[in-house]
Short mmCIF file of C-alpha atoms and ligand atoms in Angstrom, two decimals:
data_model
loop_
_atom_site.label_atom_id
_atom_site.label_comp_id
_atom_site.label_asym_id
_atom_site.label_seq_id
_atom_site.Cartn_x
_atom_site.Cartn_y
_atom_site.Cartn_z
CA MET A 1 0.00 0.00 0.00
CA GLY A 2 1.20 3.52 -0.68
CA ARG A 3 0.49 6.43 -2.93
CA ALA A 4 -0.49 5.75 -6.53
CA GLN A 5 2.30 6.92 -8.86
CA LEU A 6 0.75 8.73 -11.80
CA LEU A 7 0.92 6.51 -14.87
CA THR A 8 2.74 7.90 -17.88
CA THR A 9 -0.51 7.60 -19.84
CA VAL A 10 -2.12 9.93 -17.29
CA SER A 11 0.69 12.49 -17.16
CA GLU A 12 0.81 12.52 -20.96
CA PHE A 13 -2.96 12.82 -21.25
CA LEU A 14 -3.40 15.80 -18.90
CA PRO A 15 -1.56 18.49 -20.95
CA ARG A 16 -3.32 17.65 -24.21
CA ASP A 17 -5.44 20.25 -25.99
CA HIS A 18 -8.76 18.90 -24.65
CA GLY A 19 -12.21 19.61 -25.96
CA HIS A 20 -14.68 17.09 -27.25
CA PHE A 21 -15.03 13.69 -28.88
CA ILE A 22 -17.20 13.85 -31.95
CA ASN A 23 -17.75 11.36 -34.77
CA GLY A 24 -14.94 9.09 -33.65
CA GLN A 25 -12.38 11.88 -33.34
CA ARG A 26 -10.85 14.18 -30.76
CA ARG A 27 -11.79 17.76 -31.39
CA SER A 28 -10.17 20.56 -29.45
CA GLY A 29 -12.55 23.36 -30.43
CA SER A 30 -12.05 27.07 -30.26
CA GLY A 31 -14.05 28.03 -27.18
CA THR A 32 -12.73 29.53 -23.97
CA ARG A 33 -10.26 27.30 -22.15
CA ARG A 34 -11.77 26.14 -18.88
CA PRO A 35 -9.38 24.98 -16.16
CA VAL A 36 -9.75 21.52 -14.66
CA VAL A 37 -8.79 21.74 -10.99
CA ASP A 38 -7.53 18.98 -8.71
CA PRO A 39 -9.71 19.37 -5.59
CA ALA A 40 -6.96 17.91 -3.41
CA SER A 41 -4.64 20.83 -4.18
CA GLY A 42 -6.90 23.50 -5.67
CA LYS A 43 -4.43 23.63 -8.57
CA ARG A 44 -5.07 23.51 -12.30
CA ILE A 45 -4.16 20.16 -13.84
CA ALA A 46 -5.57 20.56 -17.36
CA GLU A 47 -7.64 22.79 -19.60
CA VAL A 48 -10.65 21.98 -21.73
CA HIS A 49 -12.12 24.11 -24.49
CA ASP A 50 -15.76 25.02 -23.92
CA GLY A 51 -18.07 23.86 -26.66
CA GLY A 52 -20.81 25.95 -28.24
CA ALA A 53 -23.30 25.80 -31.06
CA ALA A 54 -20.73 24.46 -33.56
CA GLU A 55 -19.78 21.47 -31.38
CA VAL A 56 -23.41 20.71 -30.51
CA THR A 57 -24.38 20.77 -34.19
CA ALA A 58 -21.46 18.55 -35.14
CA ALA A 59 -22.08 16.03 -32.34
CA MET A 60 -25.82 15.82 -32.95
CA ALA A 61 -25.31 15.45 -36.71
CA ALA A 62 -22.74 12.67 -36.17
CA ALA A 63 -25.02 10.88 -33.71
CA GLN A 64 -27.99 11.15 -36.06
CA ALA A 65 -25.98 9.85 -39.02
CA ALA A 66 -24.79 6.88 -36.95
CA PHE A 67 -28.35 6.26 -35.72
CA ASN A 68 -29.66 6.04 -39.27
CA GLY A 69 -26.55 4.40 -40.69
CA GLU A 70 -23.90 2.22 -39.15
CA TRP A 71 -25.48 1.72 -35.73
CA ALA A 72 -28.85 0.83 -37.27
CA ALA A 73 -27.01 -1.71 -39.43
CA THR A 74 -25.16 -3.22 -36.47
CA PRO A 75 -26.97 -6.38 -35.35
CA THR A 76 -28.13 -6.34 -31.76
CA LEU A 77 -25.73 -9.08 -30.68
CA ALA A 78 -22.85 -7.14 -32.21
CA ARG A 79 -23.93 -4.08 -30.19
CA GLY A 80 -23.78 -6.22 -27.06
CA ASN A 81 -20.35 -7.51 -28.05
CA LEU A 82 -19.06 -3.96 -28.38
CA LEU A 83 -20.26 -3.18 -24.85
CA LEU A 84 -18.43 -6.31 -23.66
CA LYS A 85 -15.28 -5.18 -25.46
CA LEU A 86 -15.57 -1.76 -23.85
CA ALA A 87 -15.95 -3.45 -20.44
CA ALA A 88 -12.70 -5.33 -21.11
CA ALA A 89 -11.01 -2.08 -22.19
CA LEU A 90 -12.12 -0.40 -18.96
CA GLU A 91 -10.61 -3.29 -17.01
CA ALA A 92 -7.38 -3.01 -18.97
CA HIS A 93 -7.27 0.78 -18.37
CA ARG A 94 -8.68 0.59 -14.82
CA GLU A 95 -5.75 2.32 -13.12
CA GLU A 96 -5.43 5.04 -15.78
CA LEU A 97 -9.14 5.95 -15.65
CA ALA A 98 -9.22 5.67 -11.84
CA GLN A 99 -6.30 8.11 -11.53
CA LEU A 100 -7.92 10.57 -13.91
CA GLU A 101 -11.19 10.35 -11.99
CA THR A 102 -9.46 10.89 -8.65
CA LEU A 103 -7.53 13.86 -10.02
CA CYS A 104 -10.71 15.55 -11.30
CA SER A 105 -13.20 14.66 -8.56
CA GLY A 106 -11.14 14.14 -5.39
CA LYS A 107 -12.69 10.70 -4.95
CA THR A 108 -10.28 8.39 -3.11
CA ILE A 109 -8.34 6.13 -5.44
CA ALA A 110 -9.82 3.10 -3.68
CA LEU A 111 -13.32 4.28 -4.57
CA SER A 112 -12.33 5.24 -8.10
CA ARG A 113 -10.96 1.75 -8.67
CA GLY A 114 -13.37 -0.36 -6.66
CA LEU A 115 -16.60 1.52 -7.17
CA GLU A 116 -16.41 3.84 -10.17
CA LEU A 117 -14.46 1.53 -12.51
CA ASP A 118 -15.46 -1.91 -11.28
CA GLN A 119 -19.14 -0.96 -11.12
CA SER A 120 -18.94 0.54 -14.60
CA VAL A 121 -17.55 -2.75 -15.91
CA ALA A 122 -20.34 -4.68 -14.19
CA PHE A 123 -23.01 -2.36 -15.60
CA LEU A 124 -21.57 -2.56 -19.13
CA ARG A 125 -21.72 -6.36 -18.98
CA TYR A 126 -25.22 -6.29 -17.56
CA PHE A 127 -26.52 -4.08 -20.37
CA ALA A 128 -24.64 -6.15 -22.97
CA GLY A 129 -26.65 -9.12 -21.73
CA TRP A 130 -29.86 -7.44 -22.89
CA ALA A 131 -28.84 -7.86 -26.53
CA GLY A 132 -31.57 -9.79 -28.31
CA LYS A 133 -33.93 -9.56 -25.34
CA ILE A 134 -35.51 -6.16 -25.98
CA ASN A 135 -38.75 -7.30 -27.53
CA GLY A 136 -42.42 -6.50 -27.84
CA GLU A 137 -45.17 -9.06 -27.44
CA THR A 138 -47.74 -10.90 -29.52
CA LEU A 139 -51.23 -9.88 -28.47
CA ALA A 140 -54.61 -11.54 -28.68
CA VAL A 141 -56.96 -9.27 -30.68
CA SER A 142 -60.21 -8.78 -28.85
CA ILE A 143 -62.57 -7.14 -31.40
CA PRO A 144 -65.16 -9.36 -33.11
CA PRO A 145 -63.97 -10.18 -36.67
CA PHE A 146 -65.81 -9.10 -39.85
CA ALA A 147 -66.97 -12.12 -41.87
CA ASP A 148 -64.19 -14.73 -41.76
CA GLU A 149 -61.36 -12.25 -41.30
CA LYS A 150 -58.64 -12.99 -38.83
CA TYR A 151 -56.25 -10.56 -37.15
CA ARG A 152 -52.85 -10.75 -35.67
CA ALA A 153 -51.20 -8.02 -33.58
CA PHE A 154 -47.83 -7.50 -32.01
CA THR A 155 -45.70 -4.73 -30.56
CA VAL A 156 -42.10 -3.83 -31.24
CA ARG A 157 -39.67 -1.78 -29.18
CA GLU A 158 -38.01 0.92 -31.27
CA PRO A 159 -35.09 3.19 -30.36
CA LEU A 160 -35.78 6.87 -29.79
CA GLY A 161 -32.94 8.38 -31.84
CA VAL A 162 -30.15 10.45 -30.34
CA VAL A 163 -30.13 10.33 -26.54
CA VAL A 164 -28.61 13.36 -24.83
CA GLY A 165 -27.08 12.39 -21.47
CA ILE A 166 -26.38 15.27 -19.06
CA LEU A 167 -24.14 14.28 -16.17
CA PRO A 168 -23.14 15.43 -12.67
CA TRP A 169 -19.62 15.46 -11.23
CA ASN A 170 -19.83 12.84 -8.50
CA PHE A 171 -19.45 9.64 -10.58
CA SER A 172 -18.52 10.84 -14.01
CA ILE A 173 -17.85 7.43 -15.59
CA MET A 174 -20.37 5.26 -13.81
CA ILE A 175 -23.39 7.52 -14.32
CA ALA A 176 -22.39 7.99 -17.96
CA VAL A 177 -22.24 4.20 -18.37
CA TRP A 178 -25.74 3.84 -16.90
CA LYS A 179 -27.01 6.16 -19.60
CA PHE A 180 -25.03 5.29 -22.70
CA ALA A 181 -24.99 1.50 -22.25
CA ALA A 182 -28.78 1.49 -21.79
CA ALA A 183 -29.27 3.82 -24.75
CA LEU A 184 -26.90 1.98 -27.11
CA ILE A 185 -28.17 -1.55 -26.46
CA CYS A 186 -31.64 -0.31 -27.38
CA GLY A 187 -30.31 1.01 -30.72
CA ASN A 188 -30.02 4.71 -29.87
CA THR A 189 -26.89 6.78 -30.33
CA VAL A 190 -25.59 9.16 -27.68
CA VAL A 191 -24.23 12.63 -27.01
CA LEU A 192 -22.90 13.07 -23.46
CA LYS A 193 -22.41 16.37 -21.66
CA PRO A 194 -20.16 15.82 -18.63
CA SER A 195 -20.07 18.21 -15.69
CA GLU A 196 -17.72 21.12 -16.27
CA TYR A 197 -15.78 19.94 -13.16
CA THR A 198 -15.11 16.40 -14.41
CA PRO A 199 -14.68 16.60 -18.19
CA LEU A 200 -11.61 14.41 -18.70
CA THR A 201 -12.40 10.76 -17.95
CA LEU A 202 -15.20 10.55 -20.47
CA LEU A 203 -12.98 11.95 -23.20
CA ARG A 204 -10.61 9.05 -22.55
CA LEU A 205 -13.47 6.55 -22.32
CA ALA A 206 -14.84 7.75 -25.69
CA GLU A 207 -11.42 7.14 -27.23
CA LEU A 208 -11.47 3.59 -25.85
CA ALA A 209 -14.97 3.05 -27.25
CA ASN A 210 -13.66 4.15 -30.62
CA GLU A 211 -10.66 1.83 -30.34
CA VAL A 212 -12.80 -1.23 -29.57
CA GLY A 213 -14.88 -0.60 -32.67
CA PHE A 214 -17.94 1.49 -31.89
CA PRO A 215 -18.84 3.13 -35.21
CA PRO A 216 -18.02 6.87 -35.39
CA GLY A 217 -20.87 9.00 -34.08
CA THR A 218 -22.41 6.38 -31.77
CA LEU A 219 -20.85 7.86 -28.63
CA ASN A 220 -19.97 11.57 -28.59
CA VAL A 221 -18.83 13.84 -25.78
CA VAL A 222 -19.31 17.61 -25.75
CA ASN A 223 -17.79 19.67 -22.94
CA GLY A 224 -18.63 23.13 -21.70
CA ASP A 225 -21.07 25.22 -19.71
CA GLY A 226 -24.29 23.35 -19.03
CA GLN A 227 -26.40 26.50 -19.19
CA VAL A 228 -25.19 27.02 -22.75
CA LEU A 229 -24.90 23.45 -24.02
CA GLY A 230 -27.94 21.98 -22.24
CA PRO A 231 -30.58 24.12 -24.01
CA LEU A 232 -28.78 23.75 -27.37
CA LEU A 233 -28.64 19.95 -27.09
CA ILE A 234 -32.25 19.56 -25.97
CA ALA A 235 -33.58 21.98 -28.60
CA HIS A 236 -31.74 20.20 -31.43
CA PRO A 237 -34.25 18.48 -33.74
CA ALA A 238 -32.24 15.21 -33.65
CA CYS A 239 -32.55 14.93 -29.86
CA GLY A 240 -35.00 12.08 -29.27
CA LYS A 241 -34.62 11.83 -25.50
CA VAL A 242 -32.87 13.45 -22.58
CA SER A 243 -31.47 11.53 -19.66
CA PHE A 244 -30.39 13.90 -16.90
CA THR A 245 -28.74 13.31 -13.55
CA GLY A 246 -28.14 16.32 -11.35
CA SER A 247 -29.82 18.75 -9.00
CA MET A 248 -33.56 19.23 -8.61
CA LYS A 249 -33.22 22.87 -9.71
CA THR A 250 -31.50 22.11 -13.03
CA GLY A 251 -33.64 19.00 -13.50
CA ARG A 252 -36.77 21.14 -13.55
CA VAL A 253 -35.29 23.37 -16.27
CA VAL A 254 -34.28 20.28 -18.29
CA GLY A 255 -37.70 18.67 -17.79
CA ASP A 256 -39.49 21.83 -19.00
CA ALA A 257 -37.26 22.13 -22.07
CA ALA A 258 -37.82 18.46 -22.99
CA SER A 259 -41.58 18.63 -22.50
CA GLN A 260 -41.75 21.75 -24.70
CA ARG A 261 -40.24 19.62 -27.46
CA GLY A 262 -42.50 16.69 -26.58
CA ILE A 263 -39.58 14.30 -26.12
CA PRO A 264 -39.21 11.81 -23.27
CA VAL A 265 -36.99 12.71 -20.34
CA THR A 266 -35.54 10.71 -17.47
CA LEU A 267 -34.68 12.81 -14.43
CA GLU A 268 -32.44 11.39 -11.69
CA LEU A 269 -32.34 14.20 -9.17
CA GLY A 270 -31.22 14.82 -5.64
CA GLY A 271 -32.50 13.52 -2.37
CA LYS A 272 -32.63 14.17 1.36
CA ASN A 273 -32.47 10.49 2.08
CA ALA A 274 -33.42 9.12 5.48
CA ALA A 275 -32.11 6.25 7.59
CA LEU A 276 -34.33 4.90 10.35
CA PHE A 277 -32.69 2.98 13.19
CA LEU A 278 -34.88 0.85 15.46
CA ASP A 279 -34.19 0.32 19.13
CA ASP A 280 -33.08 -3.33 18.92
CA LEU A 281 -29.67 -2.38 17.51
CA SER A 282 -26.58 -1.74 19.59
CA VAL A 283 -24.82 1.63 19.51
CA GLU A 284 -21.95 0.07 17.52
CA GLU A 285 -24.33 -1.40 14.95
CA MET A 286 -25.97 1.99 14.54
CA VAL A 287 -22.65 3.76 14.08
CA ASP A 288 -21.55 1.18 11.47
CA GLY A 289 -24.80 1.76 9.60
CA ILE A 290 -24.49 5.56 9.78
CA MET A 291 -20.93 5.47 8.44
CA GLU A 292 -22.01 3.32 5.49
CA ALA A 293 -25.18 5.25 4.77
CA GLY A 294 -23.94 8.80 5.16
CA TYR A 295 -20.22 9.35 4.81
CA LEU A 296 -18.96 7.35 1.84
CA ASN A 297 -17.34 9.59 -0.82
CA GLN A 298 -17.77 12.53 1.56
CA GLY A 299 -21.54 12.12 1.25
CA GLN A 300 -21.39 13.03 -2.43
CA ILE A 301 -23.61 10.16 -3.51
CA CYS A 302 -27.14 11.01 -4.58
CA SER A 303 -28.60 8.10 -2.60
CA SER A 304 -26.56 8.75 0.59
CA ALA A 305 -28.50 9.24 3.81
CA GLU A 306 -28.38 12.75 5.24
CA ARG A 307 -31.04 12.53 7.95
CA PHE A 308 -30.89 9.89 10.65
CA TYR A 309 -33.72 9.02 12.99
CA LEU A 310 -32.57 7.26 16.17
CA PRO A 311 -34.31 6.01 19.31
CA ALA A 312 -34.30 8.79 21.94
CA GLY A 313 -32.58 6.61 24.54
CA LYS A 314 -29.56 5.99 22.31
CA LEU A 315 -29.05 9.28 20.46
CA ASP A 316 -26.41 10.74 22.78
CA ALA A 317 -24.37 7.52 22.95
CA VAL A 318 -24.49 7.14 19.16
CA LEU A 319 -23.37 10.73 18.57
CA GLN A 320 -20.49 10.26 20.99
CA ALA A 321 -19.34 7.02 19.34
CA LEU A 322 -19.87 8.46 15.87
CA SER A 323 -17.70 11.48 16.70
CA LEU A 324 -14.83 9.15 17.55
CA ARG A 325 -15.25 7.27 14.26
CA LEU A 326 -15.39 10.52 12.27
CA ALA A 327 -12.34 11.86 14.09
CA ALA A 328 -10.40 8.83 12.84
CA LEU A 329 -10.95 9.92 9.22
CA LYS A 330 -7.79 11.91 8.59
CA PRO A 331 -7.57 14.13 5.51
CA ASP A 332 -5.09 12.69 3.07
CA SER A 333 -4.20 12.69 -0.61
CA PRO A 334 -6.98 10.84 -2.43
CA LEU A 335 -4.22 9.16 -4.46
CA ASP A 336 -3.09 7.41 -1.29
CA ASP A 337 -4.28 3.78 -1.25
CA ASP A 338 -5.38 4.08 2.39
CA CYS A 339 -6.99 7.52 2.17
CA LEU A 340 -10.33 7.60 3.98
CA LEU A 341 -11.03 11.32 3.69
CA GLY A 342 -10.48 13.07 0.40
CA PRO A 343 -11.56 16.62 -0.47
CA LEU A 344 -14.99 17.74 -1.61
CA ALA A 345 -15.21 17.78 -5.38
CA ASN A 346 -15.04 21.50 -6.13
CA ALA A 347 -14.78 24.93 -4.51
CA PRO A 348 -18.39 26.14 -5.04
CA HIS A 349 -19.65 22.87 -3.58
CA LEU A 350 -17.41 23.22 -0.51
CA GLU A 351 -18.69 26.76 -0.01
CA LYS A 352 -22.30 25.60 -0.33
CA VAL A 353 -21.86 22.80 2.22
CA GLN A 354 -20.09 25.11 4.67
CA GLY A 355 -22.90 27.64 4.25
CA LEU A 356 -25.54 25.03 5.09
CA ILE A 357 -23.63 23.97 8.23
CA ALA A 358 -23.30 27.61 9.36
CA ALA A 359 -27.00 28.26 8.67
CA ALA A 360 -27.93 25.18 10.73
CA GLN A 361 -25.94 26.50 13.69
CA GLN A 362 -27.61 29.89 13.38
CA ASP A 363 -31.00 28.13 13.33
CA GLY A 364 -30.26 26.47 16.68
CA ASP A 365 -29.15 23.04 15.49
CA ARG A 366 -26.13 21.71 17.44
CA LEU A 367 -22.90 20.92 15.63
CA VAL A 368 -21.65 17.84 17.47
CA PHE A 369 -18.58 17.14 15.38
CA GLY A 370 -16.58 18.41 12.41
CA GLY A 371 -17.84 20.84 9.79
CA THR A 372 -14.60 22.82 9.79
CA ARG A 373 -11.76 22.91 7.29
CA PRO A 374 -8.45 21.33 8.24
CA ALA A 375 -5.25 23.29 7.68
CA GLY A 376 -3.61 22.94 4.28
CA GLU A 377 -4.49 23.19 0.64
CA GLY A 378 -7.45 21.63 -1.18
CA TYR A 379 -11.20 21.53 -0.62
CA TYR A 380 -11.18 19.38 2.50
CA LEU A 381 -13.94 19.47 5.09
CA LEU A 382 -14.08 17.45 8.29
CA PRO A 383 -17.24 15.32 8.19
CA ALA A 384 -19.99 16.86 10.28
CA ALA A 385 -22.60 15.46 12.65
CA ILE A 386 -25.44 17.80 13.62
CA ALA A 387 -28.09 17.22 16.29
CA ALA A 388 -31.15 18.82 14.74
CA ARG A 389 -33.42 21.11 16.73
CA SER A 390 -36.58 19.63 15.18
CA ALA A 391 -37.90 17.67 12.22
CA ASP A 392 -38.54 21.00 10.49
CA SER A 393 -34.94 22.24 10.77
CA ALA A 394 -33.62 23.23 7.37
CA ILE A 395 -30.74 20.78 7.86
CA MET A 396 -33.32 17.96 8.00
CA GLN A 397 -34.96 19.19 4.80
CA GLN A 398 -32.35 20.60 2.40
CA GLU A 399 -29.92 18.40 0.49
CA THR A 400 -26.28 19.18 1.36
CA PHE A 401 -24.77 16.49 -0.92
CA GLY A 402 -21.83 16.54 1.46
CA PRO A 403 -20.44 14.82 4.58
CA VAL A 404 -23.14 16.19 6.84
CA GLY A 405 -25.35 13.90 8.89
CA ALA A 406 -28.33 15.44 10.67
CA PHE A 407 -29.70 13.49 13.63
CA LEU A 408 -33.05 13.49 15.41
CA ALA A 409 -34.44 11.31 18.20
CA TRP A 410 -37.78 9.54 17.86
CA GLN A 411 -39.99 8.58 20.79
CA GLN A 412 -42.29 6.41 18.68
CA GLU A 413 -41.28 4.68 15.47
CA GLU A 414 -44.44 5.80 13.63
CA GLN A 415 -43.49 9.42 14.31
CA ALA A 416 -40.20 8.82 12.48
CA LEU A 417 -42.04 7.34 9.50
CA GLN A 418 -44.07 10.53 9.24
CA TRP A 419 -40.92 12.65 9.37
CA ILE A 420 -39.27 10.53 6.69
CA ASN A 421 -42.18 11.03 4.31
CA ASP A 422 -42.56 14.72 5.10
CA SER A 423 -40.02 15.69 2.43
CA PRO A 424 -40.16 17.04 -1.12
CA TYR A 425 -37.70 14.30 -2.09
CA GLY A 426 -38.13 10.54 -2.50
CA LEU A 427 -34.96 8.95 -3.84
CA SER A 428 -33.84 6.41 -1.24
CA ALA A 429 -34.10 5.41 2.42
CA SER A 430 -32.95 2.65 4.71
CA VAL A 431 -34.34 0.83 7.73
CA TRP A 432 -31.95 -0.79 10.20
CA THR A 433 -33.16 -3.48 12.60
CA HIS A 434 -32.94 -7.20 13.38
CA ASP A 435 -36.75 -7.38 13.16
CA LEU A 436 -37.30 -8.27 9.52
CA SER A 437 -41.05 -8.14 9.82
CA LYS A 438 -40.91 -4.54 11.02
CA ALA A 439 -38.35 -3.66 8.36
CA LEU A 440 -40.60 -4.95 5.58
CA ARG A 441 -43.58 -3.07 6.97
CA TYR A 442 -41.56 0.17 7.01
CA SER A 443 -40.31 -0.51 3.49
CA GLU A 444 -43.97 -0.48 2.41
CA GLY A 445 -44.70 2.82 4.18
CA ILE A 446 -41.65 4.80 3.11
CA GLN A 447 -42.10 7.06 0.07
CA ALA A 448 -38.90 6.50 -1.92
CA GLY A 449 -37.77 4.86 -5.15
CA THR A 450 -35.41 2.53 -3.25
CA VAL A 451 -35.62 1.27 0.33
CA TRP A 452 -32.67 -0.67 1.73
CA ILE A 453 -32.87 -2.89 4.79
CA ASN A 454 -29.69 -3.10 6.91
CA MET A 455 -27.67 -1.65 4.04
CA HIS A 456 -27.47 1.60 2.10
CA ASN A 457 -26.07 2.91 -1.18
CA ILE A 458 -25.53 -0.48 -2.81
CA LEU A 459 -26.81 -0.41 -6.38
CA ASP A 460 -27.27 -3.48 -8.51
CA PRO A 461 -27.77 -3.29 -12.27
CA ALA A 462 -30.70 -5.72 -12.04
CA LEU A 463 -32.62 -3.49 -9.63
CA PRO A 464 -34.47 -0.45 -11.02
CA PHE A 465 -33.18 2.83 -9.61
CA GLY A 466 -34.82 6.25 -9.63
CA GLY A 467 -36.78 8.71 -7.56
CA ILE A 468 -40.32 9.74 -6.79
CA LYS A 469 -41.68 13.17 -5.82
CA GLY A 470 -39.01 15.87 -6.36
CA SER A 471 -36.28 13.25 -6.86
CA GLY A 472 -37.24 12.69 -10.45
CA ASN A 473 -38.96 10.27 -12.74
CA GLY A 474 -38.05 7.28 -14.85
CA ARG A 475 -36.02 4.25 -13.88
CA GLU A 476 -32.52 3.17 -14.77
CA PHE A 477 -31.33 -0.48 -14.66
CA GLY A 478 -33.33 -3.71 -14.49
CA SER A 479 -35.77 -4.33 -17.29
CA ALA A 480 -37.30 -0.94 -16.43
CA PHE A 481 -34.68 0.91 -18.49
CA ILE A 482 -36.20 -0.50 -21.70
CA GLN A 483 -39.29 1.59 -21.18
CA ASP A 484 -37.17 4.73 -20.82
CA TYR A 485 -34.95 4.14 -23.85
CA THR A 486 -37.41 2.76 -26.43
CA ARG A 487 -40.86 3.55 -27.76
CA LEU A 488 -43.55 0.97 -28.33
CA LYS A 489 -45.03 0.47 -31.79
CA SER A 490 -48.20 -1.59 -32.37
CA VAL A 491 -48.55 -3.58 -35.59
CA MET A 492 -51.86 -5.18 -36.59
CA MET A 493 -52.62 -7.25 -39.69
CA ARG A 494 -55.56 -8.92 -41.33
CA TYR A 495 -55.32 -12.35 -42.95
P1 NDP B 501 -26.25 20.25 -11.51
O1 NDP B 501 -27.72 20.13 -11.63
O2 NDP B 501 -25.69 21.54 -11.11
O3 NDP B 501 -25.54 19.88 -12.90
C1 NDP B 501 -25.80 18.65 -13.55
C2 NDP B 501 -25.47 18.80 -15.02
O4 NDP B 501 -26.41 19.70 -15.62
C3 NDP B 501 -24.09 19.38 -15.29
O5 NDP B 501 -23.52 18.73 -16.41
C4 NDP B 501 -24.40 20.83 -15.61
O6 NDP B 501 -23.43 21.44 -16.41
C5 NDP B 501 -25.69 20.66 -16.38
N1 NDP B 501 -26.50 21.89 -16.51
C6 NDP B 501 -26.40 23.05 -15.82
N2 NDP B 501 -27.35 23.92 -16.24
C7 NDP B 501 -28.05 23.30 -17.22
C8 NDP B 501 -29.16 23.67 -18.04
N3 NDP B 501 -29.74 24.86 -17.94
N4 NDP B 501 -29.63 22.77 -18.93
C9 NDP B 501 -29.07 21.55 -19.03
N5 NDP B 501 -28.02 21.14 -18.28
C10 NDP B 501 -27.52 22.00 -17.37
O7 NDP B 501 -25.80 19.08 -10.52
P2 NDP B 501 -24.33 18.79 -9.98
O8 NDP B 501 -23.42 18.49 -11.11
O9 NDP B 501 -23.98 19.85 -9.01
O10 NDP B 501 -24.57 17.40 -9.22
C11 NDP B 501 -25.05 17.34 -7.93
C12 NDP B 501 -26.53 17.01 -7.90
O11 NDP B 501 -26.79 15.83 -8.65
C13 NDP B 501 -27.03 16.72 -6.50
O12 NDP B 501 -28.26 17.38 -6.29
C14 NDP B 501 -27.25 15.21 -6.50
O13 NDP B 501 -28.20 14.78 -5.59
C15 NDP B 501 -27.63 14.96 -7.91
N6 NDP B 501 -27.36 13.56 -8.29
C16 NDP B 501 -28.40 12.68 -8.47
C17 NDP B 501 -28.16 11.35 -8.78
C18 NDP B 501 -29.29 10.38 -9.02
O14 NDP B 501 -29.06 9.32 -9.59
N7 NDP B 501 -30.53 10.69 -8.61
C19 NDP B 501 -26.78 10.85 -8.91
C20 NDP B 501 -25.78 11.86 -8.75
C21 NDP B 501 -26.06 13.17 -8.45
P3 NDP B 501 -22.26 22.32 -15.69
O15 NDP B 501 -21.40 21.34 -15.00
O16 NDP B 501 -21.58 22.99 -16.81
O17 NDP B 501 -22.96 23.27 -14.77
#
């Protein structure tokens, strides 16, 4: 164990003239150069040209040409094989992509390797397995026939065209894979717009896709300012669907723009996810659960728990034990194999999280641990635990998307269920107890797209994932993705 030495491929990649990947080729573009900053040092590590109308037009035209041409002519099994080849390429380039991801996002190298890359490989293989299985059905016709006519009817699943995928900064490869693998296996082509903070890894991934044989134009990447590129991409006549992951605020803008064009949209938005702990657990079991649910990747996981409901008799003991566990997370270089506490992903995000902690203190919530910046460079923040004043405290309601757990004691379990559901969000939740019967009952009552029992944040490609209420609509993974990435056509014939 030690510190990852930057691979030559990484140190040679960083100073390139970065821009976009369009129609099977790197394209540097002429837009303003935007710095890419390493959150661990706050220093510039690369520059990427912002795209504009010219890049959007070129990417959408390439994707449309591939949709009507080479990709349409690629048999479904061959599409699956290409996803399998890309999975193998990601494995072969695991360390290179993991280092790039850590440099751009501040994610620890262990998470970049073991979660971002390994999960991406698993998801690529899962979606490849859908090749040949995306079908309609044969239906019994129910109308009475005229004379001796007979009828036969069936449905087919058709691709939607060019799918525009708009991405956040927290898992730049994995969330992109969710979108483009689902879109491509259904026969669509793709234009991705990464977050302006994490533009590099997808440029490299697109090159690998090209190398393994994806036809030019099937997978394109356009970088730049989302407020400029987003509306241009969605308004483009070739855009047949938008798949967006990001904040509720931007998601609403994206949803409105898509509905004005009458095209389908999948919105994977934020959450203020809850974890309910029942009284049969020990303090240690609760602290283990809280660490897993709330503090992985500095809380920068959309499904992470941010509000924790604990039995009144154990709250103080849990907060005391949790403080000790959080204190053991020492800030370190995220390139260090053993690093448990990397920086937050970017400066505006750090400022936002600090602002929410300060506002909570002003509102009368009690900061039990952390929430301050350690000495030194980079966007580090000591993970915070806050004892909330009440269920209505802003810190129990607003998403921080950071390492900030807010804690409240329940006297009666049913009261906690009400608090959990009293939220504009509904992405995920977890229930922790040895009483499986109770856990299943709570899983029925909780308003969220995913409810975990005695676990949190573990996603499986077979299990549909998505939000309800303000957390979005549509489902990724499982067979549910087929509905989001195809349209249904009915065919009826007389014989
Ligand atoms: P944002 O909503 O700020 O940005 C998401 C993407 O949208 C970025 O690529 C951004 O570009 C782009 N964008 C910005 N403005 C527009 C616009 N007007 N039209 C179209 N696109 C636009 O989210 P963050 O990147 O800050 O990500 C954090 C949020 O994402 C959190 O709320 C988190 O909960 C949520 N999230 C949800 C997940 C889920 O699966 N439900 C998973 C991961 C994150 P630019 O970078 O240039 O601003």
